[in-house]
């Protein structure tokens, strides 16, 4: 009944209705290029306009018995049943408008032989900038200051008004030094001359080289070199870092990676940032920790039960909250839309999967005859772009 009610309010905008391939796009995407890519390749594109997130039953009903592919959102539950419905309807690809894919049952998709696309690379710098923005906002109490001024509570300069934390020269702790964590570390290191501790599955040679090269530059200027250390033990990083930023994907091993015990290891004045996925952090534990430690600061762009917040989070003055804006720049979101469309078209055409993290070639008018990114390409034995080119 609830589904029927929801579907009644669900209007679909159809483009190129005579197209051979039926592609569903669950939410309207920024820009126009993505639509041109799909319609130029003979796709009939149905764009959902539901304000609310469509649930699994709604998705199954919309897919119906004939659908070649879907561009979906991180807010939707792409579980086994929905993916089975897509496959049974003739689905050849599920393309996610995000880099993170914790909402997609990759195991089931792989078993069904369904490629799952995502949009890496293009949003790296934007998300790292958001982490940096939250770091500055939390450390320097930007939101508290803004609220004070707007409320007419600013009665003039004071020596001790809203004192925050100086970032320069402090120790940065990056949890998960993949693409985004690395970009963030570089920004903070160059901008604020920060020493780095990083935790992950293995050492990051590119990042270590970057520090080495920057240290050469610093020593030539008679400035003190910075340190970089890989730590195999997360607790060690939490104890020593002044700023801690989370950049791990969400999976079973990272769910509540940061819990009550781990908050208690952090410095009382630490700044804690999360731009990855909310459930990496036990949000209730974070609320209690921030309540008990008023000098501790947090900046969150993602939430455990997004869009809902756990009780009390929004009342904390030492927490800065943004509504999952990591990749929210026009260039980035339009680029993600292009990649999501290219993932669909590339699979329909049987093209090989792109071989590097550099996705910008797909934004040019002469885009490569390749599929930008398929997370289960290895498991499905999809051909790689380099294999094709070397055998050509
Ligand atoms: C992603 O892509 O996974 C982000 O969370 C949204 O840009």
mmCIF file of C-alpha atoms and ligand atoms in Angstrom:
data_model
loop_
_atom_site.group_PDB
_atom_site.id
_atom_site.type_symbol
_atom_site.label_atom_id
_atom_site.label_comp_id
_atom_site.label_asym_id
_atom_site.label_seq_id
_atom_site.Cartn_x
_atom_site.Cartn_y
_atom_site.Cartn_z
ATOM 1 C CA UNK A 1 0.000 0.000 0.000
ATOM 2 C CA UNK A 2 2.784 2.349 0.994
ATOM 3 C CA UNK A 3 4.655 1.559 -2.247
ATOM 4 C CA UNK A 4 1.550 2.099 -4.357
ATOM 5 C CA UNK A 5 1.059 5.432 -2.590
ATOM 6 C CA UNK A 6 4.675 6.410 -3.252
ATOM 7 C CA UNK A 7 4.584 5.321 -6.882
ATOM 8 C CA UNK A 8 1.479 7.442 -7.418
ATOM 9 C CA UNK A 9 3.570 10.548 -6.702
ATOM 10 C CA UNK A 10 6.408 9.252 -8.821
ATOM 11 C CA UNK A 11 6.634 11.104 -12.110
ATOM 12 C CA UNK A 12 9.120 9.979 -14.698
ATOM 13 C CA UNK A 13 10.550 12.263 -17.352
ATOM 14 C CA UNK A 14 11.301 10.263 -20.501
ATOM 15 C CA UNK A 15 13.946 11.315 -23.025
ATOM 16 C CA UNK A 16 14.409 9.762 -26.471
ATOM 17 C CA UNK A 17 11.378 7.471 -25.934
ATOM 18 C CA UNK A 18 12.014 5.421 -29.090
ATOM 19 C CA UNK A 19 15.532 4.436 -27.849
ATOM 20 C CA UNK A 20 16.505 0.773 -28.024
ATOM 21 C CA UNK A 21 17.890 0.461 -24.489
ATOM 22 C CA UNK A 22 15.716 1.337 -21.507
ATOM 23 C CA UNK A 23 17.855 3.094 -18.904
ATOM 24 C CA UNK A 24 16.504 4.345 -15.574
ATOM 25 C CA UNK A 25 18.152 7.279 -13.811
ATOM 26 C CA UNK A 26 16.724 7.424 -10.323
ATOM 27 C CA UNK A 27 17.433 11.125 -9.728
ATOM 28 C CA UNK A 28 18.027 13.993 -12.126
ATOM 29 C CA UNK A 29 21.762 14.619 -12.528
ATOM 30 C CA UNK A 30 23.579 17.948 -12.969
ATOM 31 C CA UNK A 31 24.595 19.096 -16.454
ATOM 32 C CA UNK A 32 23.412 17.933 -19.870
ATOM 33 C CA UNK A 33 26.358 15.968 -21.282
ATOM 34 C CA UNK A 34 25.414 12.736 -19.514
ATOM 35 C CA UNK A 35 21.995 12.768 -21.183
ATOM 36 C CA UNK A 36 23.517 13.401 -24.627
ATOM 37 C CA UNK A 37 25.881 10.451 -24.132
ATOM 38 C CA UNK A 38 22.961 8.144 -23.345
ATOM 39 C CA UNK A 39 20.531 9.360 -26.012
ATOM 40 C CA UNK A 40 23.262 9.517 -28.719
ATOM 41 C CA UNK A 41 23.783 5.847 -28.019
ATOM 42 C CA UNK A 42 20.142 4.991 -28.524
ATOM 43 C CA UNK A 43 19.054 4.858 -24.919
ATOM 44 C CA UNK A 44 15.525 5.663 -23.841
ATOM 45 C CA UNK A 45 16.207 7.492 -20.592
ATOM 46 C CA UNK A 46 13.653 7.602 -17.787
ATOM 47 C CA UNK A 47 14.556 10.083 -15.081
ATOM 48 C CA UNK A 48 12.861 9.825 -11.701
ATOM 49 C CA UNK A 49 11.792 12.990 -9.957
ATOM 50 C CA UNK A 50 10.923 11.605 -6.561
ATOM 51 C CA UNK A 51 12.123 14.020 -3.887
ATOM 52 C CA UNK A 52 12.111 11.230 -1.374
ATOM 53 C CA UNK A 53 14.437 8.257 -1.757
ATOM 54 C CA UNK A 54 12.831 5.415 -3.656
ATOM 55 C CA UNK A 55 12.762 2.168 -1.667
ATOM 56 C CA UNK A 56 13.651 -1.344 -2.852
ATOM 57 C CA UNK A 57 10.060 -2.242 -3.742
ATOM 58 C CA UNK A 58 9.661 0.998 -5.651
ATOM 59 C CA UNK A 59 12.841 0.219 -7.583
ATOM 60 C CA UNK A 60 11.626 -3.280 -8.461
ATOM 61 C CA UNK A 61 8.270 -1.951 -9.645
ATOM 62 C CA UNK A 62 9.923 0.698 -11.810
ATOM 63 C CA UNK A 63 12.449 -1.722 -13.343
ATOM 64 C CA UNK A 64 9.530 -3.929 -14.413
ATOM 65 C CA UNK A 65 10.259 -6.697 -16.898
ATOM 66 C CA UNK A 66 12.448 -4.841 -19.359
ATOM 67 C CA UNK A 67 15.362 -2.638 -18.345
ATOM 68 C CA UNK A 68 18.904 -2.571 -19.711
ATOM 69 C CA UNK A 69 20.615 -0.493 -17.085
ATOM 70 C CA UNK A 70 20.237 1.894 -14.165
ATOM 71 C CA UNK A 71 22.091 4.932 -12.881
ATOM 72 C CA UNK A 72 21.324 4.926 -9.150
ATOM 73 C CA UNK A 73 22.172 6.834 -5.985
ATOM 74 C CA UNK A 74 24.017 6.095 -2.752
ATOM 75 C CA UNK A 75 20.764 6.722 -0.868
ATOM 76 C CA UNK A 76 19.127 3.631 -2.393
ATOM 77 C CA UNK A 77 19.340 0.032 -1.256
ATOM 78 C CA UNK A 78 20.654 -2.006 -4.174
ATOM 79 C CA UNK A 79 20.231 -5.324 -2.424
ATOM 80 C CA UNK A 80 20.245 -8.823 -3.861
ATOM 81 C CA UNK A 81 16.524 -8.836 -4.664
ATOM 82 C CA UNK A 82 16.613 -5.534 -6.540
ATOM 83 C CA UNK A 83 19.697 -6.599 -8.485
ATOM 84 C CA UNK A 84 18.005 -9.921 -9.339
ATOM 85 C CA UNK A 85 15.003 -7.984 -10.635
ATOM 86 C CA UNK A 86 17.302 -5.852 -12.764
ATOM 87 C CA UNK A 87 19.102 -8.906 -14.130
ATOM 88 C CA UNK A 88 15.831 -10.728 -14.867
ATOM 89 C CA UNK A 89 14.600 -7.645 -16.747
ATOM 90 C CA UNK A 90 17.605 -7.894 -19.085
ATOM 91 C CA UNK A 91 19.777 -5.505 -17.082
ATOM 92 C CA UNK A 92 23.382 -5.377 -18.233
ATOM 93 C CA UNK A 93 24.793 -2.807 -15.828
ATOM 94 C CA UNK A 94 24.143 -0.986 -12.574
ATOM 95 C CA UNK A 95 25.960 2.345 -12.536
ATOM 96 C CA UNK A 96 26.301 4.150 -9.228
ATOM 97 C CA UNK A 97 26.479 7.957 -9.128
ATOM 98 C CA UNK A 98 29.152 7.843 -6.403
ATOM 99 C CA UNK A 99 32.569 6.447 -5.691
ATOM 100 C CA UNK A 100 31.415 4.595 -2.531
ATOM 101 C CA UNK A 101 29.273 1.508 -3.101
ATOM 102 C CA UNK A 102 28.429 0.246 0.390
ATOM 103 C CA UNK A 103 24.724 0.417 -0.583
ATOM 104 C CA UNK A 104 25.203 -2.126 -3.394
ATOM 105 C CA UNK A 105 25.420 -5.877 -2.812
ATOM 106 C CA UNK A 106 28.570 -6.420 -4.878
ATOM 107 C CA UNK A 107 28.628 -10.100 -3.984
ATOM 108 C CA UNK A 108 25.157 -10.605 -5.466
ATOM 109 C CA UNK A 109 25.885 -8.417 -8.500
ATOM 110 C CA UNK A 110 29.024 -10.439 -9.243
ATOM 111 C CA UNK A 111 27.182 -13.722 -8.840
ATOM 112 C CA UNK A 112 24.536 -12.445 -11.272
ATOM 113 C CA UNK A 113 27.244 -11.337 -13.711
ATOM 114 C CA UNK A 114 26.116 -7.721 -13.375
ATOM 115 C CA UNK A 115 28.850 -5.063 -13.688
ATOM 116 C CA UNK A 116 28.651 -2.304 -11.059
ATOM 117 C CA UNK A 117 30.011 1.081 -12.116
ATOM 118 C CA UNK A 118 31.220 3.916 -9.873
ATOM 119 C CA UNK A 119 32.785 7.359 -10.305
ATOM 120 C CA UNK A 120 36.287 7.478 -8.800
ATOM 121 C CA UNK A 121 39.055 9.972 -9.542
ATOM 122 C CA UNK A 122 36.865 12.869 -10.576
ATOM 123 C CA UNK A 123 35.708 13.639 -7.017
ATOM 124 C CA UNK A 124 39.014 13.139 -5.224
ATOM 125 C CA UNK A 125 40.066 16.771 -4.953
ATOM 126 C CA UNK A 126 36.532 18.052 -4.227
ATOM 127 C CA UNK A 127 36.067 15.647 -1.326
ATOM 128 C CA UNK A 128 39.541 16.346 0.016
ATOM 129 C CA UNK A 129 38.764 20.071 -0.130
ATOM 130 C CA UNK A 130 35.583 19.450 1.865
ATOM 131 C CA UNK A 131 37.572 17.580 4.509
ATOM 132 C CA UNK A 132 39.991 20.513 4.593
ATOM 133 C CA UNK A 133 37.087 22.994 4.808
ATOM 134 C CA UNK A 134 35.648 21.116 7.792
ATOM 135 C CA UNK A 135 39.072 20.922 9.395
ATOM 136 C CA UNK A 136 39.496 24.694 9.241
ATOM 137 C CA UNK A 137 35.882 25.343 10.241
ATOM 138 C CA UNK A 138 36.096 23.050 13.272
ATOM 139 C CA UNK A 139 39.603 24.072 14.373
ATOM 140 C CA UNK A 140 38.907 27.786 14.018
ATOM 141 C CA UNK A 141 35.293 27.713 15.245
ATOM 142 C CA UNK A 142 33.967 29.324 12.078
ATOM 143 C CA UNK A 143 30.330 28.290 12.589
ATOM 144 C CA UNK A 144 30.205 29.409 16.213
ATOM 145 C CA UNK A 145 31.606 32.758 15.085
ATOM 146 C CA UNK A 146 29.112 33.057 12.247
ATOM 147 C CA UNK A 147 26.211 32.301 14.579
ATOM 148 C CA UNK A 148 27.466 34.807 17.116
ATOM 149 C CA UNK A 149 27.665 37.599 14.555
ATOM 150 C CA UNK A 150 24.252 36.829 13.028
ATOM 151 C CA UNK A 151 22.624 36.680 16.457
ATOM 152 C CA UNK A 152 23.949 40.135 17.309
ATOM 153 C CA UNK A 153 26.100 38.688 20.109
ATOM 154 C CA UNK A 154 29.387 40.104 18.767
ATOM 155 C CA UNK A 155 30.081 43.051 21.032
ATOM 156 C CA UNK A 156 33.606 43.806 19.810
ATOM 157 C CA UNK A 157 37.070 42.261 19.591
ATOM 158 C CA UNK A 158 38.138 40.332 22.676
ATOM 159 C CA UNK A 159 41.550 38.754 23.430
ATOM 160 C CA UNK A 160 39.969 35.428 24.302
ATOM 161 C CA UNK A 161 36.995 35.290 21.996
ATOM 162 C CA UNK A 162 36.383 31.791 20.506
ATOM 163 C CA UNK A 163 39.967 30.617 20.748
ATOM 164 C CA UNK A 164 40.609 27.668 18.478
ATOM 165 C CA UNK A 165 43.445 25.389 17.394
ATOM 166 C CA UNK A 166 46.389 26.447 15.219
ATOM 167 C CA UNK A 167 46.901 23.810 12.527
ATOM 168 C CA UNK A 168 50.381 24.801 11.433
ATOM 169 C CA UNK A 169 53.018 22.311 12.507
ATOM 170 C CA UNK A 170 50.545 19.914 14.111
ATOM 171 C CA UNK A 171 50.318 16.159 13.573
ATOM 172 C CA UNK A 172 47.728 14.998 11.093
ATOM 173 C CA UNK A 173 46.297 11.492 11.349
ATOM 174 C CA UNK A 174 44.792 10.165 8.140
ATOM 175 C CA UNK A 175 42.768 6.971 8.513
ATOM 176 C CA UNK A 176 42.686 5.363 5.062
ATOM 177 C CA UNK A 177 45.251 6.869 2.706
ATOM 178 C CA UNK A 178 43.562 6.043 -0.590
ATOM 179 C CA UNK A 179 42.893 8.625 -3.297
ATOM 180 C CA UNK A 180 40.930 11.108 -1.146
ATOM 181 C CA UNK A 181 42.959 10.629 2.049
ATOM 182 C CA UNK A 182 46.144 11.204 0.061
ATOM 183 C CA UNK A 183 44.839 14.381 -1.588
ATOM 184 C CA UNK A 184 43.717 15.711 1.800
ATOM 185 C CA UNK A 185 47.086 14.883 3.388
ATOM 186 C CA UNK A 186 48.895 16.756 0.607
ATOM 187 C CA UNK A 187 46.660 19.815 1.027
ATOM 188 C CA UNK A 188 47.140 19.952 4.765
ATOM 189 C CA UNK A 189 50.835 19.187 4.598
ATOM 190 C CA UNK A 190 51.587 21.900 2.056
ATOM 191 C CA UNK A 191 49.120 24.422 3.427
ATOM 192 C CA UNK A 192 49.806 23.975 7.120
ATOM 193 C CA UNK A 193 53.175 22.212 7.216
ATOM 194 C CA UNK A 194 51.747 19.229 9.072
ATOM 195 C CA UNK A 195 53.549 16.060 10.081
ATOM 196 C CA UNK A 196 51.659 12.969 9.008
ATOM 197 C CA UNK A 197 50.678 9.663 10.566
ATOM 198 C CA UNK A 198 48.652 7.486 8.273
ATOM 199 C CA UNK A 199 46.873 4.209 8.787
ATOM 200 C CA UNK A 200 45.811 1.827 6.070
ATOM 201 C CA UNK A 201 46.345 -1.607 4.634
ATOM 202 C CA UNK A 202 49.794 -0.762 3.283
ATOM 203 C CA UNK A 203 52.284 2.016 2.863
ATOM 204 C CA UNK A 204 51.542 4.660 0.261
ATOM 205 C CA UNK A 205 54.668 5.165 -1.802
ATOM 206 C CA UNK A 206 53.301 8.120 -3.776
ATOM 207 C CA UNK A 207 52.483 9.967 -0.589
ATOM 208 C CA UNK A 208 55.865 9.170 0.972
ATOM 209 C CA UNK A 209 57.613 10.424 -2.188
ATOM 210 C CA UNK A 210 55.512 13.567 -2.120
ATOM 211 C CA UNK A 211 56.651 14.267 1.453
ATOM 212 C CA UNK A 212 60.280 13.590 0.484
ATOM 213 C CA UNK A 213 60.099 16.007 -2.439
ATOM 214 C CA UNK A 214 58.395 18.659 -0.348
ATOM 215 C CA UNK A 215 61.040 18.222 2.342
ATOM 216 C CA UNK A 216 63.752 18.882 -0.259
ATOM 217 C CA UNK A 217 61.973 22.147 -1.042
ATOM 218 C CA UNK A 218 61.693 23.006 2.673
ATOM 219 C CA UNK A 219 65.322 22.275 3.489
ATOM 220 C CA UNK A 220 66.466 24.393 0.530
ATOM 221 C CA UNK A 221 64.613 27.231 2.206
ATOM 222 C CA UNK A 222 66.140 26.431 5.598
ATOM 223 C CA UNK A 223 62.770 25.298 6.888
ATOM 224 C CA UNK A 224 62.312 22.312 9.140
ATOM 225 C CA UNK A 225 61.453 19.120 7.234
ATOM 226 C CA UNK A 226 58.186 17.337 8.003
ATOM 227 C CA UNK A 227 57.756 13.742 9.086
ATOM 228 C CA UNK A 228 55.596 11.018 7.606
ATOM 229 C CA UNK A 229 54.933 7.640 9.255
ATOM 230 C CA UNK A 230 52.816 4.713 8.309
ATOM 231 C CA UNK A 231 51.241 3.201 11.427
ATOM 232 C CA UNK A 232 49.963 -0.350 11.395
ATOM 233 C CA UNK A 233 48.099 0.188 14.661
ATOM 234 C CA UNK A 234 45.140 2.590 14.450
ATOM 235 C CA UNK A 235 45.182 3.235 18.201
ATOM 236 C CA UNK A 236 48.707 4.585 17.954
ATOM 237 C CA UNK A 237 47.573 7.150 15.389
ATOM 238 C CA UNK A 238 44.589 8.171 17.532
ATOM 239 C CA UNK A 239 46.771 8.736 20.580
ATOM 240 C CA UNK A 240 49.307 10.950 18.805
ATOM 241 C CA UNK A 241 47.393 12.904 16.151
ATOM 242 C CA UNK A 242 46.056 16.432 16.702
ATOM 243 C CA UNK A 243 43.772 16.245 13.687
ATOM 244 C CA UNK A 244 42.171 12.939 12.676
ATOM 245 C CA UNK A 245 40.414 12.541 9.345
ATOM 246 C CA UNK A 246 38.528 9.438 8.215
ATOM 247 C CA UNK A 247 38.812 8.292 4.586
ATOM 248 C CA UNK A 248 38.032 4.576 4.658
ATOM 249 C CA UNK A 249 35.228 2.960 2.684
ATOM 250 C CA UNK A 250 32.403 1.479 4.731
ATOM 251 C CA UNK A 251 32.310 -2.303 4.913
ATOM 252 C CA UNK A 252 32.010 -4.899 7.645
ATOM 253 C CA UNK A 253 35.582 -4.295 8.782
ATOM 254 C CA UNK A 254 35.142 -0.517 9.147
ATOM 255 C CA UNK A 255 31.627 -0.335 10.614
ATOM 256 C CA UNK A 256 32.013 1.587 13.931
ATOM 257 C CA UNK A 257 35.771 1.578 13.436
ATOM 258 C CA UNK A 258 35.726 4.684 15.601
ATOM 259 C CA UNK A 259 33.818 3.756 18.752
ATOM 260 C CA UNK A 260 33.665 4.899 22.361
ATOM 261 C CA UNK A 261 37.001 3.277 23.313
ATOM 262 C CA UNK A 262 38.750 4.811 20.353
ATOM 263 C CA UNK A 263 37.389 8.301 21.061
ATOM 264 C CA UNK A 264 38.746 7.970 24.570
ATOM 265 C CA UNK A 265 42.277 7.468 23.149
ATOM 266 C CA UNK A 266 42.232 10.797 21.300
ATOM 267 C CA UNK A 267 43.727 14.011 22.656
ATOM 268 C CA UNK A 268 41.281 16.187 24.537
ATOM 269 C CA UNK A 269 41.834 19.019 22.027
ATOM 270 C CA UNK A 270 41.794 16.822 18.928
ATOM 271 C CA UNK A 271 39.857 17.770 15.788
ATOM 272 C CA UNK A 272 37.969 14.853 14.258
ATOM 273 C CA UNK A 273 36.740 14.924 10.628
ATOM 274 C CA UNK A 274 34.575 12.457 8.721
ATOM 275 C CA UNK A 275 33.792 12.828 5.016
ATOM 276 C CA UNK A 276 33.670 9.098 4.170
ATOM 277 C CA UNK A 277 30.582 7.260 5.431
ATOM 278 C CA UNK A 278 28.685 7.951 8.642
ATOM 279 C CA UNK A 279 28.589 4.400 9.950
ATOM 280 C CA UNK A 280 32.391 4.202 10.147
ATOM 281 C CA UNK A 281 31.797 6.172 13.350
ATOM 282 C CA UNK A 282 29.553 5.253 16.280
ATOM 283 C CA UNK A 283 27.647 8.538 16.192
ATOM 284 C CA UNK A 284 26.110 8.104 19.640
ATOM 285 C CA UNK A 285 29.612 7.643 21.083
ATOM 286 C CA UNK A 286 30.752 10.764 19.233
ATOM 287 C CA UNK A 287 27.908 12.806 20.755
ATOM 288 C CA UNK A 288 28.810 11.641 24.260
ATOM 289 C CA UNK A 289 32.502 12.293 23.694
ATOM 290 C CA UNK A 290 31.878 15.825 22.376
ATOM 291 C CA UNK A 291 29.542 16.532 25.291
ATOM 292 C CA UNK A 292 32.103 15.408 27.852
ATOM 293 C CA UNK A 293 35.037 17.137 26.103
ATOM 294 C CA UNK A 294 34.056 20.667 25.091
ATOM 295 C CA UNK A 295 37.540 21.345 23.693
ATOM 296 C CA UNK A 296 37.308 18.385 21.326
ATOM 297 C CA UNK A 297 35.994 19.432 17.876
ATOM 298 C CA UNK A 298 34.380 17.483 15.086
ATOM 299 C CA UNK A 299 33.468 18.218 11.485
ATOM 300 C CA UNK A 300 31.028 15.794 9.873
ATOM 301 C CA UNK A 301 29.806 15.652 6.300
ATOM 302 C CA UNK A 302 28.250 12.181 6.657
ATOM 303 C CA UNK A 303 25.993 10.602 9.279
ATOM 304 C CA UNK A 304 25.375 7.121 10.564
ATOM 305 C CA UNK A 305 21.624 7.161 9.803
ATOM 306 C CA UNK A 306 21.713 9.763 7.061
ATOM 307 C CA UNK A 307 19.822 12.045 6.698
ATOM 308 C CA UNK A 308 18.721 11.570 10.337
ATOM 309 C CA UNK A 309 21.101 12.646 13.120
ATOM 310 C CA UNK A 310 21.380 10.843 16.440
ATOM 311 C CA UNK A 311 19.796 12.771 19.269
ATOM 312 C CA UNK A 312 21.850 15.607 20.630
ATOM 313 C CA UNK A 313 24.304 15.926 17.736
ATOM 314 C CA UNK A 314 22.793 19.144 16.412
ATOM 315 C CA UNK A 315 22.889 20.784 19.847
ATOM 316 C CA UNK A 316 26.668 20.510 20.227
ATOM 317 C CA UNK A 317 28.554 23.777 19.654
ATOM 318 C CA UNK A 318 31.847 21.923 19.103
ATOM 319 C CA UNK A 319 30.557 20.055 16.049
ATOM 320 C CA UNK A 320 30.310 21.396 12.485
ATOM 321 C CA UNK A 321 27.729 19.658 10.279
ATOM 322 C CA UNK A 322 27.365 19.705 6.494
ATOM 323 C CA UNK A 323 24.830 17.704 4.430
ATOM 324 C CA UNK A 324 27.063 15.194 2.551
ATOM 325 C CA UNK A 325 28.596 17.827 0.277
ATOM 326 C CA UNK A 326 31.996 16.182 -0.305
ATOM 327 C CA UNK A 327 31.730 16.032 -4.085
ATOM 328 C CA UNK A 328 29.289 18.926 -4.387
ATOM 329 C CA UNK A 329 30.982 21.238 -6.867
ATOM 330 C CA UNK A 330 29.317 21.815 -10.215
ATOM 331 C CA UNK A 331 32.326 20.576 -12.214
ATOM 332 C CA UNK A 332 32.619 17.451 -10.078
ATOM 333 C CA UNK A 333 28.946 16.501 -10.050
ATOM 334 C CA UNK A 334 28.633 17.102 -13.822
ATOM 335 C CA UNK A 335 31.777 14.992 -14.301
ATOM 336 C CA UNK A 336 30.356 12.208 -12.124
ATOM 337 C CA UNK A 337 27.206 12.234 -14.269
ATOM 338 C CA UNK A 338 29.329 11.850 -17.412
ATOM 339 C CA UNK A 339 31.238 8.916 -15.874
ATOM 340 C CA UNK A 340 28.005 7.256 -14.750
ATOM 341 C CA UNK A 341 26.595 7.556 -18.298
ATOM 342 C CA UNK A 342 29.874 6.326 -19.836
ATOM 343 C CA UNK A 343 29.777 3.284 -17.531
ATOM 344 C CA UNK A 344 26.339 2.394 -18.923
ATOM 345 C CA UNK A 345 27.125 3.021 -22.576
ATOM 346 C CA UNK A 346 30.553 1.369 -22.402
ATOM 347 C CA UNK A 347 29.076 -1.851 -20.982
ATOM 348 C CA UNK A 348 26.218 -1.887 -23.524
ATOM 349 C CA UNK A 349 28.842 -1.574 -26.257
ATOM 350 C CA UNK A 350 31.129 -4.226 -24.778
ATOM 351 C CA UNK A 351 34.061 -1.844 -24.424
ATOM 352 C CA UNK A 352 37.043 -2.647 -22.150
ATOM 353 C CA UNK A 353 37.453 -1.135 -18.689
ATOM 354 C CA UNK A 354 39.686 1.943 -18.343
ATOM 355 C CA UNK A 355 43.107 1.321 -16.845
ATOM 356 C CA UNK A 356 44.011 4.332 -14.684
ATOM 357 C CA UNK A 357 42.533 6.631 -12.052
ATOM 358 C CA UNK A 358 42.669 9.522 -14.483
ATOM 359 C CA UNK A 359 39.068 9.984 -15.570
ATOM 360 C CA UNK A 360 39.441 13.362 -17.251
ATOM 361 C CA UNK A 361 39.739 11.878 -20.780
ATOM 362 C CA UNK A 362 36.053 10.946 -20.422
ATOM 363 C CA UNK A 363 35.162 14.614 -20.034
ATOM 364 C CA UNK A 364 36.609 15.529 -23.412
ATOM 365 C CA UNK A 365 34.591 15.422 -26.634
ATOM 366 C CA UNK A 366 36.832 12.604 -27.955
ATOM 367 C CA UNK A 367 36.213 10.301 -25.020
ATOM 368 C CA UNK A 368 37.951 6.909 -24.948
ATOM 369 C CA UNK A 369 36.113 3.819 -26.162
ATOM 370 C CA UNK A 370 36.262 2.379 -22.671
ATOM 371 C CA UNK A 371 34.134 1.881 -19.552
ATOM 372 C CA UNK A 372 35.492 4.303 -16.898
ATOM 373 C CA UNK A 373 35.190 2.194 -13.738
ATOM 374 C CA UNK A 374 33.595 -1.135 -12.831
ATOM 375 C CA UNK A 375 34.167 -2.190 -9.235
ATOM 376 C CA UNK A 376 33.708 -5.911 -9.907
ATOM 377 C CA UNK A 377 35.538 -5.926 -13.268
ATOM 378 C CA UNK A 378 38.132 -8.397 -11.963
ATOM 379 C CA UNK A 379 35.546 -10.820 -10.644
ATOM 380 C CA UNK A 380 33.636 -10.686 -13.915
ATOM 381 C CA UNK A 381 36.836 -11.025 -15.974
ATOM 382 C CA UNK A 382 35.960 -7.966 -18.027
ATOM 383 C CA UNK A 383 38.644 -7.023 -20.561
ATOM 384 C CA UNK A 384 40.954 -4.178 -19.548
ATOM 385 C CA UNK A 385 41.670 -1.258 -21.842
ATOM 386 C CA UNK A 386 45.409 -2.021 -21.811
ATOM 387 C CA UNK A 387 44.799 -5.685 -22.755
ATOM 388 C CA UNK A 388 42.755 -4.567 -25.755
ATOM 389 C CA UNK A 389 45.220 -1.907 -26.868
ATOM 390 C CA UNK A 390 48.262 -4.135 -26.494
ATOM 391 C CA UNK A 391 46.610 -6.894 -28.515
ATOM 392 C CA UNK A 392 45.393 -4.457 -31.192
HETATM 393 C C1 LIG B 1 30.590 9.228 -2.960
HETATM 394 O O1 LIG B 1 30.753 9.432 -4.174
HETATM 395 O O2 LIG B 1 30.684 8.103 -2.472
HETATM 396 C C2 LIG B 1 30.312 10.405 -2.096
HETATM 397 O O3 LIG B 1 29.964 10.085 -0.841
HETATM 398 C C3 LIG B 1 29.328 11.332 -2.755
HETATM 399 O O4 LIG B 1 30.042 12.056 -3.650
#
